[in-house]
Amino acid sequence: MATKQRFSKGVAWMAVGNWSEQLVNFLVFMLLSRLLGAESFGLLTMAIVPVILGEGLVRETLSEYVFSARDITDSDINTVFWALAAFGALLSLILFLGGPLVASFYGIKQVQYLMWAAVPIVFTTAITAVPVALLRRQLRLRPLAIRAVAGVVSGGIVGLGLALTGFGVWALIFQRIALNLTNVVLAWRAVDWRPSLQFDPRRLRMLTSFGSHVIGMRGAEMANAQMPSIVIGATLGPASLGFYTIAWRLVEICSFLIVTPLRMAALPSFTAQRSIGNTAGELLLDILRVASFVALPAFFGLAIVSEQVVVLFGGEKWLPAAPVLSVLAFYGFFLCIAKIEEAFAFAFGHVRELAFLANAALISGTLALVALSGQKLEWMVIAYVATAYLLSPLRWWLIGRHASLSISRLMRPHFATLFGGLIMVLGLRVIDPYLLGLPAFPTLLIKAVVGIGLYAGVAMITMRRRLAMTQSYLSGLFRPAAPAAAPKTQDTPS
């Protein structure tokens, strides 16, 4: 009972922390976008992409062993720490030496200095991964929640202060540095463990075997997510990249807010099902029904109101980002569904399949972007998003094999919500002519009220059981420890 209580309390803290973090992040991002131009955000992205890739390789990769291993010793923890420290130092050195090459690739010398300033983030992230994993293992999620919020607050103060005093793109770089340093300090203060000079080469070999697939998967995922920034920056320049960055960040925040609570419940729930020998196929379908019910109208709506959102967010100077946001909104829905399916595969130990999917997405997305490089920004983004959807049947086939589900059954949870989403979009298109000439805020408000009303009406008629299930999940009635908590349900047309 104590463990269940600690878990429930921890999840509550993480939910509050994640939402608070994203709210502060959104406000800071909005203020910075009003103070700085598209070119500053484009230059930041050019410099920070290699650093983000390095971060992704040291965060929640090798340290997952500390979190997930059944029995772990001090020697194991020290081995993981020193392996990560060495890996982080090596990556930092490679990135530092690669700074001139990255600047030469974009043809902008300033990118080199911006990148050099951000490189230490990789090493500090590496040496913080073990304390974070220990906190997660002990279900001490409150310090992690506080750490996340404190990081974005401190980063926001530094970034906004520098932006107001005319530091331009450097305000964005130092914002990230301040955020990272705050995270490092608070993570180490929250744990009693300190590294010692213990190192077990035998454990290192086992750790390498454990981490190779995880690193491969995370690396491919991160590279795929950053590839549009690389190609757009190289072919269209920093201003176009800045518009893409703003649109992508808005979609990223929305998808994070929608999918994180579901993933928090899904991963331990799938693990519990695996421990008692169940395939968890019906549980996966139920969570997909909930995810689709929430995510599809949210992102369809975002695609419709993209102009109003962009104007309210950063002003009319960001209007070129609106069509990009409309396209990326469809990718946001894709991400929410894919993350639930990946949580299932991860819980059941199918990391190789995830690595294969990530590499397939990276290759196909890169080819699509390169094929349309130099074309209009929207067309490049459309090509990238289209490749993600075209690979969906392959993901469904791989997931379905292990969940004992056919591709059609994995698609079915989205039929009813797609119908509701289309009714909503149609209704919003009908009222569009009557809203011409209105300012952005009242237009957005009217569309939001009408859209939510239309979708809710369709849900009350065709998705009543799904609506009840969503309320149960979001109110905490779903408990990971109880495998039967999510009964099989059917919607009325799906």
CSV table of C-alpha atoms in Angstrom, one decimal:
chain,number,residue,atom,x,y,z
A,1,MET,CA,0.0,0.0,0.0
A,2,ALA,CA,2.8,2.4,0.8
A,3,THR,CA,4.4,1.9,-2.6
A,4,LYS,CA,1.0,2.5,-4.3
A,5,GLN,CA,0.5,5.7,-2.2
A,6,ARG,CA,4.0,6.9,-3.1
A,7,PHE,CA,3.4,6.2,-6.7
A,8,SER,CA,0.0,8.0,-6.8
A,9,LYS,CA,1.5,11.0,-4.9
A,10,GLY,CA,4.5,11.0,-7.2
A,11,VAL,CA,2.4,11.0,-10.4
A,12,ALA,CA,0.3,13.8,-9.0
A,13,TRP,CA,3.5,15.9,-8.3
A,14,MET,CA,4.8,15.1,-11.8
A,15,ALA,CA,1.5,16.0,-13.4
A,16,VAL,CA,1.5,19.4,-11.6
A,17,GLY,CA,5.2,19.9,-12.2
A,18,ASN,CA,4.9,19.1,-16.0
A,19,TRP,CA,1.9,21.4,-16.5
A,20,SER,CA,3.5,24.2,-14.5
A,21,GLU,CA,6.8,23.8,-16.3
A,22,GLN,CA,5.1,24.0,-19.7
A,23,LEU,CA,2.9,26.9,-18.7
A,24,VAL,CA,6.0,28.9,-17.5
A,25,ASN,CA,7.9,27.7,-20.6
A,26,PHE,CA,5.1,28.9,-22.9
A,27,LEU,CA,4.9,32.4,-21.2
A,28,VAL,CA,8.7,32.9,-21.4
A,29,PHE,CA,8.7,31.7,-25.0
A,30,MET,CA,5.9,34.0,-25.9
A,31,LEU,CA,7.6,37.1,-24.3
A,32,LEU,CA,11.0,36.2,-26.0
A,33,SER,CA,9.3,35.9,-29.4
A,34,ARG,CA,7.9,39.4,-29.0
A,35,LEU,CA,11.3,40.8,-28.0
A,36,LEU,CA,13.3,38.9,-30.6
A,37,GLY,CA,12.9,38.2,-34.3
A,38,ALA,CA,12.7,35.1,-36.4
A,39,GLU,CA,16.4,35.3,-37.3
A,40,SER,CA,17.5,35.1,-33.6
A,41,PHE,CA,15.4,31.9,-33.2
A,42,GLY,CA,16.8,30.5,-36.4
A,43,LEU,CA,20.4,31.1,-35.3
A,44,LEU,CA,19.7,29.6,-32.0
A,45,THR,CA,18.3,26.4,-33.6
A,46,MET,CA,21.3,26.1,-35.9
A,47,ALA,CA,23.7,26.2,-33.0
A,48,ILE,CA,21.6,24.2,-30.5
A,49,VAL,CA,20.6,21.2,-32.7
A,50,PRO,CA,23.9,19.3,-32.3
A,51,VAL,CA,23.8,20.0,-28.5
A,52,ILE,CA,20.3,18.7,-28.3
A,53,LEU,CA,21.4,15.5,-30.1
A,54,GLY,CA,24.2,15.1,-27.6
A,55,GLU,CA,21.9,15.7,-24.7
A,56,GLY,CA,19.5,13.1,-26.0
A,57,LEU,CA,22.3,10.5,-26.0
A,58,VAL,CA,23.2,11.0,-22.3
A,59,ARG,CA,19.7,11.7,-20.8
A,60,GLU,CA,17.7,8.6,-19.9
A,61,THR,CA,19.8,6.1,-21.9
A,62,LEU,CA,22.5,4.4,-19.9
A,63,SER,CA,21.0,5.7,-16.7
A,64,GLU,CA,17.8,3.8,-17.4
A,65,TYR,CA,19.6,0.8,-16.0
A,66,VAL,CA,19.7,2.5,-12.6
A,67,PHE,CA,16.0,3.1,-12.8
A,68,SER,CA,14.8,-0.3,-14.2
A,69,ALA,CA,17.3,-2.9,-12.8
A,70,ARG,CA,15.7,-5.2,-10.1
A,71,ASP,CA,18.7,-5.4,-7.8
A,72,ILE,CA,21.4,-2.7,-8.0
A,73,THR,CA,24.6,-2.1,-6.0
A,74,ASP,CA,26.7,1.0,-5.3
A,75,SER,CA,29.2,-0.5,-7.7
A,76,ASP,CA,26.6,-0.6,-10.4
A,77,ILE,CA,25.6,3.0,-9.8
A,78,ASN,CA,29.2,4.2,-9.9
A,79,THR,CA,29.9,2.3,-13.1
A,80,VAL,CA,26.9,3.9,-14.8
A,81,PHE,CA,27.9,7.4,-13.5
A,82,TRP,CA,31.5,7.2,-14.7
A,83,ALA,CA,30.5,5.7,-18.0
A,84,LEU,CA,28.1,8.5,-18.6
A,85,ALA,CA,30.6,11.1,-17.4
A,86,ALA,CA,33.2,9.7,-19.9
A,87,PHE,CA,30.6,9.5,-22.7
A,88,GLY,CA,29.4,13.1,-22.0
A,89,ALA,CA,33.0,14.4,-22.0
A,90,LEU,CA,33.7,12.6,-25.3
A,91,LEU,CA,30.5,14.0,-26.9
A,92,SER,CA,31.3,17.5,-25.6
A,93,LEU,CA,34.8,17.4,-27.1
A,94,ILE,CA,33.4,16.1,-30.4
A,95,LEU,CA,30.8,18.9,-30.5
A,96,PHE,CA,33.4,21.6,-29.6
A,97,LEU,CA,35.7,20.4,-32.4
A,98,GLY,CA,32.8,20.3,-34.8
A,99,GLY,CA,31.7,23.9,-34.1
A,100,PRO,CA,33.6,25.3,-37.1
A,101,LEU,CA,32.2,22.6,-39.4
A,102,VAL,CA,28.6,23.3,-38.3
A,103,ALA,CA,29.2,27.1,-38.9
A,104,SER,CA,30.7,26.3,-42.3
A,105,PHE,CA,27.7,24.1,-43.2
A,106,TYR,CA,25.3,27.0,-42.6
A,107,GLY,CA,27.7,29.6,-43.8
A,108,ILE,CA,27.3,31.7,-40.7
A,109,LYS,CA,30.4,32.2,-38.5
A,110,GLN,CA,28.3,33.3,-35.4
A,111,VAL,CA,26.8,29.8,-35.2
A,112,GLN,CA,30.3,28.4,-34.1
A,113,TYR,CA,30.5,30.7,-31.0
A,114,LEU,CA,26.9,30.1,-30.1
A,115,MET,CA,27.4,26.4,-30.2
A,116,TRP,CA,30.6,26.5,-28.2
A,117,ALA,CA,28.8,28.4,-25.4
A,118,ALA,CA,26.1,25.7,-25.3
A,119,VAL,CA,28.4,22.6,-25.5
A,120,PRO,CA,28.9,22.2,-21.7
A,121,ILE,CA,25.2,21.5,-21.3
A,122,VAL,CA,25.9,18.0,-22.7
A,123,PHE,CA,28.5,17.1,-20.0
A,124,THR,CA,26.4,18.6,-17.1
A,125,THR,CA,23.4,16.7,-18.4
A,126,ALA,CA,25.4,13.5,-18.4
A,127,ILE,CA,26.6,13.8,-14.8
A,128,THR,CA,23.1,14.6,-13.6
A,129,ALA,CA,21.4,11.5,-15.3
A,130,VAL,CA,22.2,9.2,-12.4
A,131,PRO,CA,20.8,11.4,-9.6
A,132,VAL,CA,17.6,11.8,-11.7
A,133,ALA,CA,17.3,8.1,-12.2
A,134,LEU,CA,17.8,7.4,-8.5
A,135,LEU,CA,14.9,9.9,-7.7
A,136,ARG,CA,12.7,8.1,-10.2
A,137,ARG,CA,13.6,4.7,-8.8
A,138,GLN,CA,12.7,5.8,-5.3
A,139,LEU,CA,9.5,7.4,-6.6
A,140,ARG,CA,10.7,10.7,-5.2
A,141,LEU,CA,9.0,12.7,-8.0
A,142,ARG,CA,8.4,15.9,-6.0
A,143,PRO,CA,12.0,17.1,-6.2
A,144,LEU,CA,11.9,16.4,-10.0
A,145,ALA,CA,8.8,18.4,-10.4
A,146,ILE,CA,10.2,21.4,-8.4
A,147,ARG,CA,13.5,21.1,-10.3
A,148,ALA,CA,11.7,21.3,-13.7
A,149,VAL,CA,9.7,24.4,-12.7
A,150,ALA,CA,12.7,26.1,-11.1
A,151,GLY,CA,14.7,25.5,-14.2
A,152,VAL,CA,12.3,27.2,-16.6
A,153,VAL,CA,11.8,30.1,-14.1
A,154,SER,CA,15.5,30.8,-13.7
A,155,GLY,CA,16.1,30.3,-17.4
A,156,GLY,CA,13.3,32.7,-18.2
A,157,ILE,CA,14.6,35.4,-15.9
A,158,VAL,CA,18.0,35.2,-17.4
A,159,GLY,CA,16.7,35.1,-21.0
A,160,LEU,CA,14.2,37.9,-20.7
A,161,GLY,CA,16.7,40.1,-18.8
A,162,LEU,CA,19.3,39.7,-21.6
A,163,ALA,CA,16.7,40.1,-24.3
A,164,LEU,CA,15.5,43.4,-22.8
A,165,THR,CA,19.1,44.7,-22.6
A,166,GLY,CA,19.8,44.0,-26.3
A,167,PHE,CA,21.8,40.7,-26.3
A,168,GLY,CA,19.7,39.2,-29.1
A,169,VAL,CA,20.3,35.5,-29.8
A,170,TRP,CA,22.7,35.3,-26.9
A,171,ALA,CA,19.7,35.8,-24.6
A,172,LEU,CA,18.3,32.5,-25.9
A,173,ILE,CA,21.6,30.7,-25.4
A,174,PHE,CA,22.1,31.9,-21.8
A,175,GLN,CA,18.5,31.0,-21.1
A,176,ARG,CA,19.2,27.4,-21.8
A,177,ILE,CA,22.5,27.5,-19.8
A,178,ALA,CA,20.7,28.9,-16.7
A,179,LEU,CA,17.9,26.3,-17.0
A,180,ASN,CA,20.5,23.5,-17.2
A,181,LEU,CA,22.6,24.7,-14.3
A,182,THR,CA,19.5,25.0,-12.1
A,183,ASN,CA,18.5,21.5,-13.0
A,184,VAL,CA,22.0,20.2,-12.1
A,185,VAL,CA,22.2,21.9,-8.7
A,186,LEU,CA,18.7,20.8,-7.6
A,187,ALA,CA,19.1,17.2,-8.8
A,188,TRP,CA,22.3,16.8,-6.8
A,189,ARG,CA,20.9,18.5,-3.7
A,190,ALA,CA,17.9,16.1,-3.7
A,191,VAL,CA,20.0,12.9,-3.4
A,192,ASP,CA,22.3,11.7,-0.7
A,193,TRP,CA,24.3,9.4,-3.0
A,194,ARG,CA,27.7,10.7,-4.2
A,195,PRO,CA,30.1,9.0,-6.7
A,196,SER,CA,33.1,7.1,-5.5
A,197,LEU,CA,36.0,5.6,-7.5
A,198,GLN,CA,34.3,2.2,-7.9
A,199,PHE,CA,34.2,0.9,-11.4
A,200,ASP,CA,33.3,-2.7,-12.5
A,201,PRO,CA,34.4,-3.5,-16.1
A,202,ARG,CA,32.1,-6.6,-16.1
A,203,ARG,CA,29.2,-4.4,-15.3
A,204,LEU,CA,30.3,-2.0,-18.0
A,205,ARG,CA,30.1,-4.7,-20.6
A,206,MET,CA,26.5,-5.6,-19.5
A,207,LEU,CA,25.6,-1.9,-19.4
A,208,THR,CA,26.9,-1.4,-23.0
A,209,SER,CA,24.7,-4.3,-24.1
A,210,PHE,CA,21.7,-2.8,-22.2
A,211,GLY,CA,22.3,0.7,-23.5
A,212,SER,CA,23.2,0.2,-27.1
A,213,HIS,CA,19.7,-0.3,-28.4
A,214,VAL,CA,18.3,2.4,-26.2
A,215,ILE,CA,21.0,4.9,-27.4
A,216,GLY,CA,20.4,3.8,-31.0
A,217,MET,CA,16.6,4.4,-30.6
A,218,ARG,CA,16.9,7.7,-28.7
A,219,GLY,CA,19.6,8.9,-31.2
A,220,ALA,CA,17.5,8.1,-34.2
A,221,GLU,CA,14.4,9.7,-32.6
A,222,MET,CA,16.3,12.9,-31.7
A,223,ALA,CA,18.0,13.1,-35.2
A,224,ASN,CA,14.6,12.6,-36.9
A,225,ALA,CA,13.0,15.4,-34.8
A,226,GLN,CA,15.9,17.8,-35.6
A,227,MET,CA,16.3,16.9,-39.2
A,228,PRO,CA,13.8,19.5,-40.5
A,229,SER,CA,15.7,22.2,-38.6
A,230,ILE,CA,19.0,21.2,-40.2
A,231,VAL,CA,17.7,21.0,-43.8
A,232,ILE,CA,15.5,24.2,-43.5
A,233,GLY,CA,18.4,26.1,-41.9
A,234,ALA,CA,20.8,25.0,-44.6
A,235,THR,CA,18.5,25.7,-47.6
A,236,LEU,CA,16.2,28.5,-46.6
A,237,GLY,CA,18.3,30.4,-44.0
A,238,PRO,CA,17.8,31.5,-40.3
A,239,ALA,CA,14.6,33.5,-40.8
A,240,SER,CA,12.6,30.6,-42.3
A,241,LEU,CA,14.1,28.4,-39.7
A,242,GLY,CA,12.9,30.8,-37.0
A,243,PHE,CA,9.3,30.6,-38.3
A,244,TYR,CA,9.6,26.8,-38.3
A,245,THR,CA,11.0,26.8,-34.8
A,246,ILE,CA,8.1,28.9,-33.4
A,247,ALA,CA,5.5,26.6,-35.0
A,248,TRP,CA,7.3,23.4,-33.9
A,249,ARG,CA,7.6,24.7,-30.3
A,250,LEU,CA,3.9,25.4,-30.1
A,251,VAL,CA,3.0,21.9,-31.3
A,252,GLU,CA,5.6,20.4,-29.0
A,253,ILE,CA,4.2,22.1,-25.9
A,254,CYS,CA,0.6,21.0,-26.9
A,255,SER,CA,1.6,17.4,-27.5
A,256,PHE,CA,3.5,17.3,-24.3
A,257,LEU,CA,0.6,18.6,-22.2
A,258,ILE,CA,-1.8,16.1,-23.8
A,259,VAL,CA,0.2,12.9,-23.9
A,260,THR,CA,2.3,13.1,-20.7
A,261,PRO,CA,-0.5,12.3,-18.2
A,262,LEU,CA,-1.5,9.3,-20.4
A,263,ARG,CA,2.1,8.0,-20.7
A,264,MET,CA,2.6,8.3,-16.9
A,265,ALA,CA,-0.3,6.0,-16.4
A,266,ALA,CA,0.3,3.8,-19.5
A,267,LEU,CA,3.9,2.7,-19.0
A,268,PRO,CA,3.6,1.3,-15.4
A,269,SER,CA,0.2,-0.2,-16.5
A,270,PHE,CA,1.7,-2.0,-19.4
A,271,THR,CA,4.5,-3.2,-17.2
A,272,ALA,CA,2.0,-4.6,-14.7
A,273,GLN,CA,0.2,-6.4,-17.5
A,274,ARG,CA,3.5,-7.9,-18.7
A,275,SER,CA,4.4,-9.1,-15.2
A,276,ILE,CA,1.2,-11.2,-15.0
A,277,GLY,CA,1.7,-12.6,-18.5
A,278,ASN,CA,-1.0,-10.6,-20.4
A,279,THR,CA,-0.4,-9.1,-23.8
A,280,ALA,CA,-2.2,-5.9,-22.7
A,281,GLY,CA,-3.8,-5.5,-26.2
A,282,GLU,CA,-7.2,-4.4,-24.9
A,283,LEU,CA,-5.5,-2.0,-22.4
A,284,LEU,CA,-3.5,-0.5,-25.3
A,285,LEU,CA,-6.7,0.0,-27.3
A,286,ASP,CA,-8.5,1.7,-24.4
A,287,ILE,CA,-5.6,4.2,-23.9
A,288,LEU,CA,-5.5,4.9,-27.6
A,289,ARG,CA,-9.2,5.7,-27.5
A,290,VAL,CA,-8.6,8.2,-24.8
A,291,ALA,CA,-5.5,9.7,-26.5
A,292,SER,CA,-7.3,10.0,-29.8
A,293,PHE,CA,-10.5,11.5,-28.1
A,294,VAL,CA,-8.4,14.3,-26.6
A,295,ALA,CA,-5.6,14.9,-29.1
A,296,LEU,CA,-7.5,14.8,-32.4
A,297,PRO,CA,-9.9,17.7,-31.8
A,298,ALA,CA,-7.1,19.7,-30.1
A,299,PHE,CA,-4.7,19.5,-33.0
A,300,PHE,CA,-7.4,19.8,-35.7
A,301,GLY,CA,-8.6,22.9,-33.9
A,302,LEU,CA,-5.0,24.2,-33.7
A,303,ALA,CA,-4.7,23.8,-37.5
A,304,ILE,CA,-7.8,25.9,-38.1
A,305,VAL,CA,-6.9,28.7,-35.7
A,306,SER,CA,-3.2,28.8,-36.5
A,307,GLU,CA,-3.2,32.5,-37.7
A,308,GLN,CA,-4.9,33.7,-34.5
A,309,VAL,CA,-2.6,31.7,-32.3
A,310,VAL,CA,0.5,33.0,-34.0
A,311,VAL,CA,-0.6,36.6,-33.9
A,312,LEU,CA,-1.5,36.4,-30.2
A,313,PHE,CA,1.6,34.5,-29.4
A,314,GLY,CA,4.3,36.7,-31.0
A,315,GLY,CA,2.5,39.5,-33.0
A,316,GLU,CA,1.9,39.9,-36.8
A,317,LYS,CA,5.6,39.6,-37.6
A,318,TRP,CA,5.2,35.8,-37.0
A,319,LEU,CA,2.3,35.4,-39.5
A,320,PRO,CA,4.5,33.4,-41.9
A,321,ALA,CA,4.7,30.7,-39.2
A,322,ALA,CA,0.9,30.1,-39.4
A,323,PRO,CA,0.7,27.8,-42.4
A,324,VAL,CA,3.6,25.8,-41.0
A,325,LEU,CA,1.8,25.5,-37.7
A,326,SER,CA,-1.3,24.2,-39.5
A,327,VAL,CA,0.7,21.4,-41.1
A,328,LEU,CA,2.7,20.6,-37.9
A,329,ALA,CA,-0.6,20.3,-36.0
A,330,PHE,CA,-1.3,17.1,-37.8
A,331,TYR,CA,2.2,15.9,-36.8
A,332,GLY,CA,1.3,16.7,-33.2
A,333,PHE,CA,-1.7,14.3,-33.3
A,334,PHE,CA,0.6,11.7,-34.8
A,335,LEU,CA,3.1,12.1,-32.0
A,336,CYS,CA,0.5,11.7,-29.3
A,337,ILE,CA,-0.6,8.3,-30.7
A,338,ALA,CA,2.9,7.1,-31.5
A,339,LYS,CA,4.2,7.9,-28.0
A,340,ILE,CA,1.4,5.7,-26.5
A,341,GLU,CA,2.3,2.8,-28.8
A,342,GLU,CA,6.0,3.3,-28.1
A,343,ALA,CA,5.3,3.2,-24.4
A,344,PHE,CA,3.7,-0.2,-24.9
A,345,ALA,CA,6.6,-1.5,-26.9
A,346,PHE,CA,9.1,-0.2,-24.4
A,347,ALA,CA,7.3,-1.8,-21.4
A,348,PHE,CA,7.3,-5.2,-23.2
A,349,GLY,CA,11.0,-4.9,-24.0
A,350,HIS,CA,10.7,-4.4,-27.8
A,351,VAL,CA,13.4,-1.8,-28.0
A,352,ARG,CA,14.9,-3.2,-31.2
A,353,GLU,CA,11.6,-2.7,-33.0
A,354,LEU,CA,11.5,0.9,-31.7
A,355,ALA,CA,15.0,1.5,-32.9
A,356,PHE,CA,14.2,0.1,-36.3
A,357,LEU,CA,11.1,2.3,-36.6
A,358,ALA,CA,13.1,5.4,-35.5
A,359,ASN,CA,15.8,4.7,-38.1
A,360,ALA,CA,13.2,4.2,-40.8
A,361,ALA,CA,11.5,7.5,-39.9
A,362,LEU,CA,14.9,9.2,-39.9
A,363,ILE,CA,15.8,7.9,-43.4
A,364,SER,CA,12.4,8.5,-45.0
A,365,GLY,CA,12.0,12.0,-43.4
A,366,THR,CA,15.5,13.1,-44.4
A,367,LEU,CA,14.9,11.9,-48.0
A,368,ALA,CA,11.6,13.8,-48.2
A,369,LEU,CA,13.2,17.0,-46.9
A,370,VAL,CA,16.2,16.8,-49.2
A,371,ALA,CA,13.9,16.1,-52.2
A,372,LEU,CA,12.0,19.4,-51.6
A,373,SER,CA,14.9,21.4,-50.2
A,374,GLY,CA,14.9,25.0,-51.3
A,375,GLN,CA,11.1,24.9,-52.0
A,376,LYS,CA,8.5,26.8,-50.0
A,377,LEU,CA,8.8,26.1,-46.3
A,378,GLU,CA,5.2,24.7,-46.0
A,379,TRP,CA,5.9,22.2,-48.8
A,380,MET,CA,9.0,20.9,-47.0
A,381,VAL,CA,7.1,20.5,-43.8
A,382,ILE,CA,4.2,18.7,-45.6
A,383,ALA,CA,6.6,16.2,-47.1
A,384,TYR,CA,8.2,15.5,-43.7
A,385,VAL,CA,4.8,15.0,-41.9
A,386,ALA,CA,3.5,12.8,-44.8
A,387,THR,CA,6.4,10.4,-44.4
A,388,ALA,CA,5.5,9.9,-40.7
A,389,TYR,CA,2.0,9.0,-41.6
A,390,LEU,CA,3.1,6.7,-44.4
A,391,LEU,CA,5.2,4.7,-42.0
A,392,SER,CA,2.2,4.2,-39.6
A,393,PRO,CA,1.1,0.8,-41.0
A,394,LEU,CA,4.6,-0.5,-40.4
A,395,ARG,CA,4.4,0.6,-36.7
A,396,TRP,CA,1.0,-0.8,-36.3
A,397,TRP,CA,2.1,-4.1,-37.7
A,398,LEU,CA,5.1,-4.3,-35.4
A,399,ILE,CA,3.0,-3.3,-32.3
A,400,GLY,CA,0.1,-5.6,-33.4
A,401,ARG,CA,2.4,-8.6,-33.5
A,402,HIS,CA,3.2,-8.3,-29.8
A,403,ALA,CA,-0.3,-7.1,-28.7
A,404,SER,CA,-2.2,-9.8,-30.7
A,405,LEU,CA,-4.0,-7.0,-32.6
A,406,SER,CA,-4.5,-6.5,-36.3
A,407,ILE,CA,-3.7,-3.3,-38.1
A,408,SER,CA,-7.4,-2.6,-38.5
A,409,ARG,CA,-8.1,-2.9,-34.8
A,410,LEU,CA,-5.2,-0.5,-34.0
A,411,MET,CA,-6.7,2.0,-36.5
A,412,ARG,CA,-10.3,1.6,-35.2
A,413,PRO,CA,-9.9,3.8,-32.1
A,414,HIS,CA,-9.5,6.8,-34.3
A,415,PHE,CA,-12.6,6.4,-36.6
A,416,ALA,CA,-15.1,8.0,-34.2
A,417,THR,CA,-12.9,10.8,-33.2
A,418,LEU,CA,-12.0,11.5,-36.8
A,419,PHE,CA,-15.7,11.8,-37.6
A,420,GLY,CA,-16.2,14.3,-34.6
A,421,GLY,CA,-13.1,16.2,-35.7
A,422,LEU,CA,-14.3,16.6,-39.3
A,423,ILE,CA,-17.7,17.9,-38.1
A,424,MET,CA,-15.9,20.4,-35.9
A,425,VAL,CA,-13.7,21.6,-38.8
A,426,LEU,CA,-16.7,21.9,-41.1
A,427,GLY,CA,-18.6,24.0,-38.6
A,428,LEU,CA,-15.6,26.3,-38.1
A,429,ARG,CA,-15.3,26.8,-41.8
A,430,VAL,CA,-19.0,27.7,-42.0
A,431,ILE,CA,-18.6,30.6,-39.5
A,432,ASP,CA,-15.3,31.8,-41.0
A,433,PRO,CA,-16.9,34.5,-43.3
A,434,TYR,CA,-18.8,36.0,-40.4
A,435,LEU,CA,-15.6,36.5,-38.4
A,436,LEU,CA,-13.7,38.5,-41.1
A,437,GLY,CA,-12.3,41.8,-39.7
A,438,LEU,CA,-12.5,40.7,-36.1
A,439,PRO,CA,-9.3,41.0,-34.0
A,440,ALA,CA,-7.3,37.8,-33.3
A,441,PHE,CA,-8.5,37.2,-29.7
A,442,PRO,CA,-12.3,37.4,-30.2
A,443,THR,CA,-11.9,35.3,-33.3
A,444,LEU,CA,-9.9,32.7,-31.4
A,445,LEU,CA,-12.4,32.7,-28.6
A,446,ILE,CA,-15.5,32.3,-30.8
A,447,LYS,CA,-13.8,29.5,-32.8
A,448,ALA,CA,-12.8,27.7,-29.6
A,449,VAL,CA,-16.3,27.9,-28.1
A,450,VAL,CA,-18.0,26.7,-31.3
A,451,GLY,CA,-15.4,24.0,-32.0
A,452,ILE,CA,-15.6,22.6,-28.5
A,453,GLY,CA,-19.4,22.7,-28.6
A,454,LEU,CA,-19.6,20.9,-31.9
A,455,TYR,CA,-17.1,18.2,-30.9
A,456,ALA,CA,-18.8,17.7,-27.5
A,457,GLY,CA,-22.2,17.4,-29.2
A,458,VAL,CA,-20.9,14.6,-31.5
A,459,ALA,CA,-19.2,12.9,-28.5
A,460,MET,CA,-22.4,12.9,-26.5
A,461,ILE,CA,-24.2,11.1,-29.4
A,462,THR,CA,-21.5,8.8,-30.8
A,463,MET,CA,-18.8,8.5,-28.1
A,464,ARG,CA,-20.5,8.4,-24.7
A,465,ARG,CA,-18.6,5.5,-23.4
A,466,ARG,CA,-15.3,7.0,-24.6
A,467,LEU,CA,-16.2,10.2,-22.9
A,468,ALA,CA,-16.9,8.4,-19.6
A,469,MET,CA,-13.6,6.5,-20.0
A,470,THR,CA,-11.7,9.8,-20.6
A,471,GLN,CA,-13.2,11.3,-17.5
A,472,SER,CA,-12.1,8.2,-15.5
A,473,TYR,CA,-8.6,8.4,-16.8
A,474,LEU,CA,-8.2,12.1,-16.2
A,475,SER,CA,-9.8,12.0,-12.8
A,476,GLY,CA,-7.4,9.3,-11.6
A,477,LEU,CA,-9.9,6.5,-11.4
A,478,PHE,CA,-7.5,4.4,-13.5
A,479,ARG,CA,-5.0,2.7,-11.3
A,480,PRO,CA,-1.8,1.1,-12.9
A,481,ALA,CA,-1.8,-1.6,-10.2
A,482,ALA,CA,-5.2,-2.9,-11.1
A,483,PRO,CA,-5.0,-4.7,-14.5
A,484,ALA,CA,-8.7,-4.8,-14.9
A,485,ALA,CA,-9.2,-1.1,-14.3
A,486,ALA,CA,-9.8,-0.3,-17.9
A,487,PRO,CA,-12.6,-2.5,-19.2
A,488,LYS,CA,-13.1,-3.2,-22.9
A,489,THR,CA,-15.5,-0.7,-24.4
A,490,GLN,CA,-16.9,0.1,-27.8
A,491,ASP,CA,-18.0,3.4,-29.3
A,492,THR,CA,-21.1,3.5,-31.3
A,493,PRO,CA,-19.8,3.7,-34.7
A,494,SER,CA,-16.3,2.3,-34.0
